[in-house]
PDB file of C-alpha atoms and ligand atoms in Angstrom:
ATOM      1  CA  MET A1037      55.381  69.790 194.238  1.00  0.00           C
ATOM      2  CA  ASP A1038      54.508  72.505 196.548  1.00  0.00           C
ATOM      3  CA  CYS A1039      58.015  74.023 196.885  1.00  0.00           C
ATOM      4  CA  ILE A1040      58.443  77.717 196.822  1.00  0.00           C
ATOM      5  CA  PHE A1041      61.804  77.754 195.197  1.00  0.00           C
ATOM      6  CA  CYS A1042      60.523  75.394 192.346  1.00  0.00           C
ATOM      7  CA  LYS A1043      57.944  77.995 191.640  1.00  0.00           C
ATOM      8  CA  ILE A1044      60.364  80.633 191.605  1.00  0.00           C
ATOM      9  CA  ILE A1045      62.839  78.862 189.068  1.00  0.00           C
ATOM     10  CA  ALA A1046      59.772  77.983 186.973  1.00  0.00           C
ATOM     11  CA  GLY A1047      58.681  81.812 187.220  1.00  0.00           C
ATOM     12  CA  ASP A1048      55.350  81.006 188.759  1.00  0.00           C
ATOM     13  CA  ILE A1049      56.526  83.221 191.664  1.00  0.00           C
ATOM     14  CA  PRO A1050      58.360  86.462 190.781  1.00  0.00           C
ATOM     15  CA  SER A1051      61.932  87.210 192.021  1.00  0.00           C
ATOM     16  CA  LYS A1052      64.729  89.483 191.444  1.00  0.00           C
ATOM     17  CA  LYS A1053      67.279  87.548 189.124  1.00  0.00           C
ATOM     18  CA  ALA A1054      70.963  87.979 189.941  1.00  0.00           C
ATOM     19  CA  TYR A1055      72.163  85.044 187.540  1.00  0.00           C
ATOM     20  CA  GLU A1056      71.008  81.904 185.740  1.00  0.00           C
ATOM     21  CA  ASP A1057      72.591  78.750 183.964  1.00  0.00           C
ATOM     22  CA  GLU A1058      71.699  75.343 182.985  1.00  0.00           C
ATOM     23  CA  PHE A1059      72.030  74.007 186.515  1.00  0.00           C
ATOM     24  CA  CYS A1060      71.233  76.774 188.884  1.00  0.00           C
ATOM     25  CA  TYR A1061      69.173  80.019 189.541  1.00  0.00           C
ATOM     26  CA  ALA A1062      70.349  82.953 191.954  1.00  0.00           C
ATOM     27  CA  PHE A1063      68.128  85.605 193.215  1.00  0.00           C
ATOM     28  CA  HIS A1064      67.644  88.424 195.740  1.00  0.00           C
ATOM     29  CA  ASP A1065      66.562  87.254 199.083  1.00  0.00           C
ATOM     30  CA  ILE A1066      63.086  88.846 200.017  1.00  0.00           C
ATOM     31  CA  ASN A1067      64.077  89.565 203.457  1.00  0.00           C
ATOM     32  CA  PRO A1068      67.793  90.520 203.243  1.00  0.00           C
ATOM     33  CA  GLN A1069      69.973  90.178 206.336  1.00  0.00           C
ATOM     34  CA  THR A1070      72.814  92.197 204.834  1.00  0.00           C
ATOM     35  CA  PRO A1071      73.309  94.678 202.026  1.00  0.00           C
ATOM     36  CA  VAL A1072      73.844  92.124 199.558  1.00  0.00           C
ATOM     37  CA  HIS A1073      71.800  88.819 200.134  1.00  0.00           C
ATOM     38  CA  ILE A1074      71.489  86.355 197.163  1.00  0.00           C
ATOM     39  CA  LEU A1075      70.141  82.886 197.279  1.00  0.00           C
ATOM     40  CA  VAL A1076      71.440  80.560 194.741  1.00  0.00           C
ATOM     41  CA  VAL A1077      69.409  76.981 194.219  1.00  0.00           C
ATOM     42  CA  PRO A1078      69.985  73.993 192.148  1.00  0.00           C
ATOM     43  CA  LYS A1079      67.394  73.673 188.963  1.00  0.00           C
ATOM     44  CA  ALA A1080      66.543  70.280 190.406  1.00  0.00           C
ATOM     45  CA  HIS A1081      64.694  69.907 193.647  1.00  0.00           C
ATOM     46  CA  ILE A1082      67.098  68.715 196.433  1.00  0.00           C
ATOM     47  CA  ALA A1083      65.601  69.104 199.879  1.00  0.00           C
ATOM     48  CA  SER A1084      69.100  70.044 201.428  1.00  0.00           C
ATOM     49  CA  ALA A1085      72.446  69.754 201.654  1.00  0.00           C
ATOM     50  CA  ASP A1086      71.805  66.352 203.491  1.00  0.00           C
ATOM     51  CA  GLY A1087      70.122  65.408 200.013  1.00  0.00           C
ATOM     52  CA  ILE A1088      73.497  65.777 197.999  1.00  0.00           C
ATOM     53  CA  ASN A1089      74.784  62.413 196.473  1.00  0.00           C
ATOM     54  CA  ALA A1090      76.746  60.862 193.799  1.00  0.00           C
ATOM     55  CA  GLU A1091      73.517  61.391 191.317  1.00  0.00           C
ATOM     56  CA  ASN A1092      72.971  65.085 191.906  1.00  0.00           C
ATOM     57  CA  SER A1093      76.306  66.424 193.074  1.00  0.00           C
ATOM     58  CA  VAL A1094      76.865  68.175 189.662  1.00  0.00           C
ATOM     59  CA  TYR A1095      74.466  70.582 190.847  1.00  0.00           C
ATOM     60  CA  ALA A1096      76.441  71.540 193.959  1.00  0.00           C
ATOM     61  CA  ALA A1097      79.600  71.436 191.782  1.00  0.00           C
ATOM     62  CA  LYS A1098      78.027  73.950 189.419  1.00  0.00           C
ATOM     63  CA  ILE A1099      76.604  76.042 191.991  1.00  0.00           C
ATOM     64  CA  PHE A1100      80.238  76.414 193.449  1.00  0.00           C
ATOM     65  CA  GLU A1101      81.517  77.194 189.868  1.00  0.00           C
ATOM     66  CA  ALA A1102      78.695  79.978 189.639  1.00  0.00           C
ATOM     67  CA  ILE A1103      79.262  81.603 192.782  1.00  0.00           C
ATOM     68  CA  PRO A1104      82.408  83.631 192.145  1.00  0.00           C
ATOM     69  CA  LYS A1105      80.417  84.967 188.908  1.00  0.00           C
ATOM     70  CA  ILE A1106      77.408  85.899 191.039  1.00  0.00           C
ATOM     71  CA  ALA A1107      79.540  87.519 193.560  1.00  0.00           C
ATOM     72  CA  ALA A1108      81.300  89.833 190.760  1.00  0.00           C
ATOM     73  CA  GLU A1109      77.696  90.438 189.122  1.00  0.00           C
ATOM     74  CA  VAL A1110      76.307  92.017 192.210  1.00  0.00           C
ATOM     75  CA  GLY A1111      79.666  93.693 193.275  1.00  0.00           C
ATOM     76  CA  LEU A1112      81.029  91.689 196.507  1.00  0.00           C
ATOM     77  CA  ASN A1113      84.489  92.826 195.958  1.00  0.00           C
ATOM     78  CA  GLY A1114      85.334  92.643 199.588  1.00  0.00           C
ATOM     79  CA  GLY A1115      84.281  89.286 200.350  1.00  0.00           C
ATOM     80  CA  TYR A1116      81.452  87.427 201.146  1.00  0.00           C
ATOM     81  CA  ARG A1117      80.067  84.567 203.388  1.00  0.00           C
ATOM     82  CA  ILE A1118      78.282  81.332 201.848  1.00  0.00           C
ATOM     83  CA  ILE A1119      75.558  79.601 204.357  1.00  0.00           C
ATOM     84  CA  SER A1120      73.504  76.675 203.766  1.00  0.00           C
ATOM     85  CA  ASN A1121      71.063  75.918 206.592  1.00  0.00           C
ATOM     86  CA  CYS A1122      70.341  72.285 206.637  1.00  0.00           C
ATOM     87  CA  GLY A1123      67.834  70.586 208.852  1.00  0.00           C
ATOM     88  CA  GLU A1124      65.690  71.752 211.994  1.00  0.00           C
ATOM     89  CA  ASP A1125      68.776  72.576 214.151  1.00  0.00           C
ATOM     90  CA  ALA A1126      70.006  74.747 211.735  1.00  0.00           C
ATOM     91  CA  CYS A1127      66.505  76.694 211.103  1.00  0.00           C
ATOM     92  CA  GLN A1128      66.199  75.590 207.404  1.00  0.00           C
ATOM     93  CA  THR A1129      62.693  77.024 206.534  1.00  0.00           C
ATOM     94  CA  VAL A1130      62.642  76.202 202.697  1.00  0.00           C
ATOM     95  CA  LYS A1131      63.045  72.682 202.011  1.00  0.00           C
ATOM     96  CA  HIS A1132      64.967  73.406 198.496  1.00  0.00           C
ATOM     97  CA  LEU A1133      68.767  73.249 198.903  1.00  0.00           C
ATOM     98  CA  HIS A1134      70.165  76.939 198.538  1.00  0.00           C
ATOM     99  CA  PHE A1135      73.041  78.817 199.511  1.00  0.00           C
ATOM    100  CA  HIS A1136      72.965  82.240 200.974  1.00  0.00           C
ATOM    101  CA  ILE A1137      75.551  84.546 199.497  1.00  0.00           C
ATOM    102  CA  MET A1138      75.887  87.655 202.086  1.00  0.00           C
ATOM    103  CA  GLY A1139      78.048  90.356 202.254  1.00  0.00           C
ATOM    104  CA  GLY A1140      78.156  94.193 201.300  1.00  0.00           C
ATOM    105  CA  ARG A1141      79.321  95.147 204.850  1.00  0.00           C
ATOM    106  CA  ARG A1142      81.985  93.560 207.346  1.00  0.00           C
ATOM    107  CA  LEU A1143      80.436  90.503 208.879  1.00  0.00           C
ATOM    108  CA  PRO A1144      80.592  89.267 212.397  1.00  0.00           C
ATOM    109  CA  GLU A1145      83.174  86.540 213.205  1.00  0.00           C
ATOM    110  CA  ASN A1146      80.582  84.630 215.231  1.00  0.00           C
ATOM    111  CA  MET A1147      78.504  82.071 213.216  1.00  0.00           C
ATOM    112  CA  GLY A1148      76.250  81.036 216.256  1.00  0.00           C
TER     113      GLY A1148
HETATM  114  P1  LIG B1938      66.511  79.214 205.219  1.00  0.00           P
HETATM  115  O1  LIG B1938      65.841  79.890 206.492  1.00  0.00           O
HETATM  116  O2  LIG B1938      65.640  78.017 204.619  1.00  0.00           O
HETATM  117  O3  LIG B1938      67.988  78.968 204.984  1.00  0.00           O
HETATM  118  O4  LIG B1938      66.501  80.533 204.132  1.00  0.00           O
HETATM  119  C1  LIG B1938      65.274  80.863 203.423  1.00  0.00           C
HETATM  120  C2  LIG B1938      65.291  82.147 202.775  1.00  0.00           C
HETATM  121  O5  LIG B1938      64.476  82.283 201.801  1.00  0.00           O
HETATM  122  C3  LIG B1938      65.000  83.306 203.708  1.00  0.00           C
HETATM  123  O6  LIG B1938      66.114  84.034 203.773  1.00  0.00           O
HETATM  124  C4  LIG B1938      63.834  83.882 203.033  1.00  0.00           C
HETATM  125  O7  LIG B1938      63.744  85.272 203.328  1.00  0.00           O
HETATM  126  C5  LIG B1938      64.165  83.558 201.930  1.00  0.00           C
HETATM  127  N1  LIG B1938      62.669  83.322 201.259  1.00  0.00           N
HETATM  128  C6  LIG B1938      61.497  82.707 201.514  1.00  0.00           C
HETATM  129  N2  LIG B1938      60.567  83.003 200.738  1.00  0.00           N
HETATM  130  C7  LIG B1938      61.173  83.854 199.504  1.00  0.00           C
HETATM  131  C8  LIG B1938      60.451  84.221 198.491  1.00  0.00           C
HETATM  132  O8  LIG B1938      59.247  83.913 197.932  1.00  0.00           O
HETATM  133  N3  LIG B1938      61.150  85.090 197.512  1.00  0.00           N
HETATM  134  C9  LIG B1938      62.723  85.361 197.956  1.00  0.00           C
HETATM  135  N4  LIG B1938      63.306  86.156 197.054  1.00  0.00           N
HETATM  136  N5  LIG B1938      63.303  84.904 199.136  1.00  0.00           N
HETATM  137  C10 LIG B1938      62.341  84.050 199.937  1.00  0.00           C
HETATM  138 ZN1  LIG B1939      62.062  72.790 194.991  1.00  0.00          ZN
END
């Protein structure tokens, strides 16, 4: 499958790793929008949050178990924002479920 995040998980495309376990892989965004900008992705190809179902929701659960560990690992002591763009109206560009973990400065209140 021609999926950039599957290739990153496989190591075929290099990335700067922040965290990894059996269910997920986290790495620094190539085009950071905040001082700390991590992407965490499931190690199974799920196209977006809209593709989470009873069969694969363990990946979502495990990602949310991992997020506090990832945040601590990258020093997000003051808090952080979790974003998942889902579909066209949200401007999702990579069609492999991912959660942006963003922080390292005070973020704006407005979410768009
Ligand atoms: P989306 O717009 O789909 O929510 O977010 C996709 C994110 O993936 C963007 O923030 C973009 O910078 C990041 N991204 C796209 N290609 C790569 C890549 O090859 N490596 C890394 N580290 N990040 C990428
Ligand atoms: Zn994929």
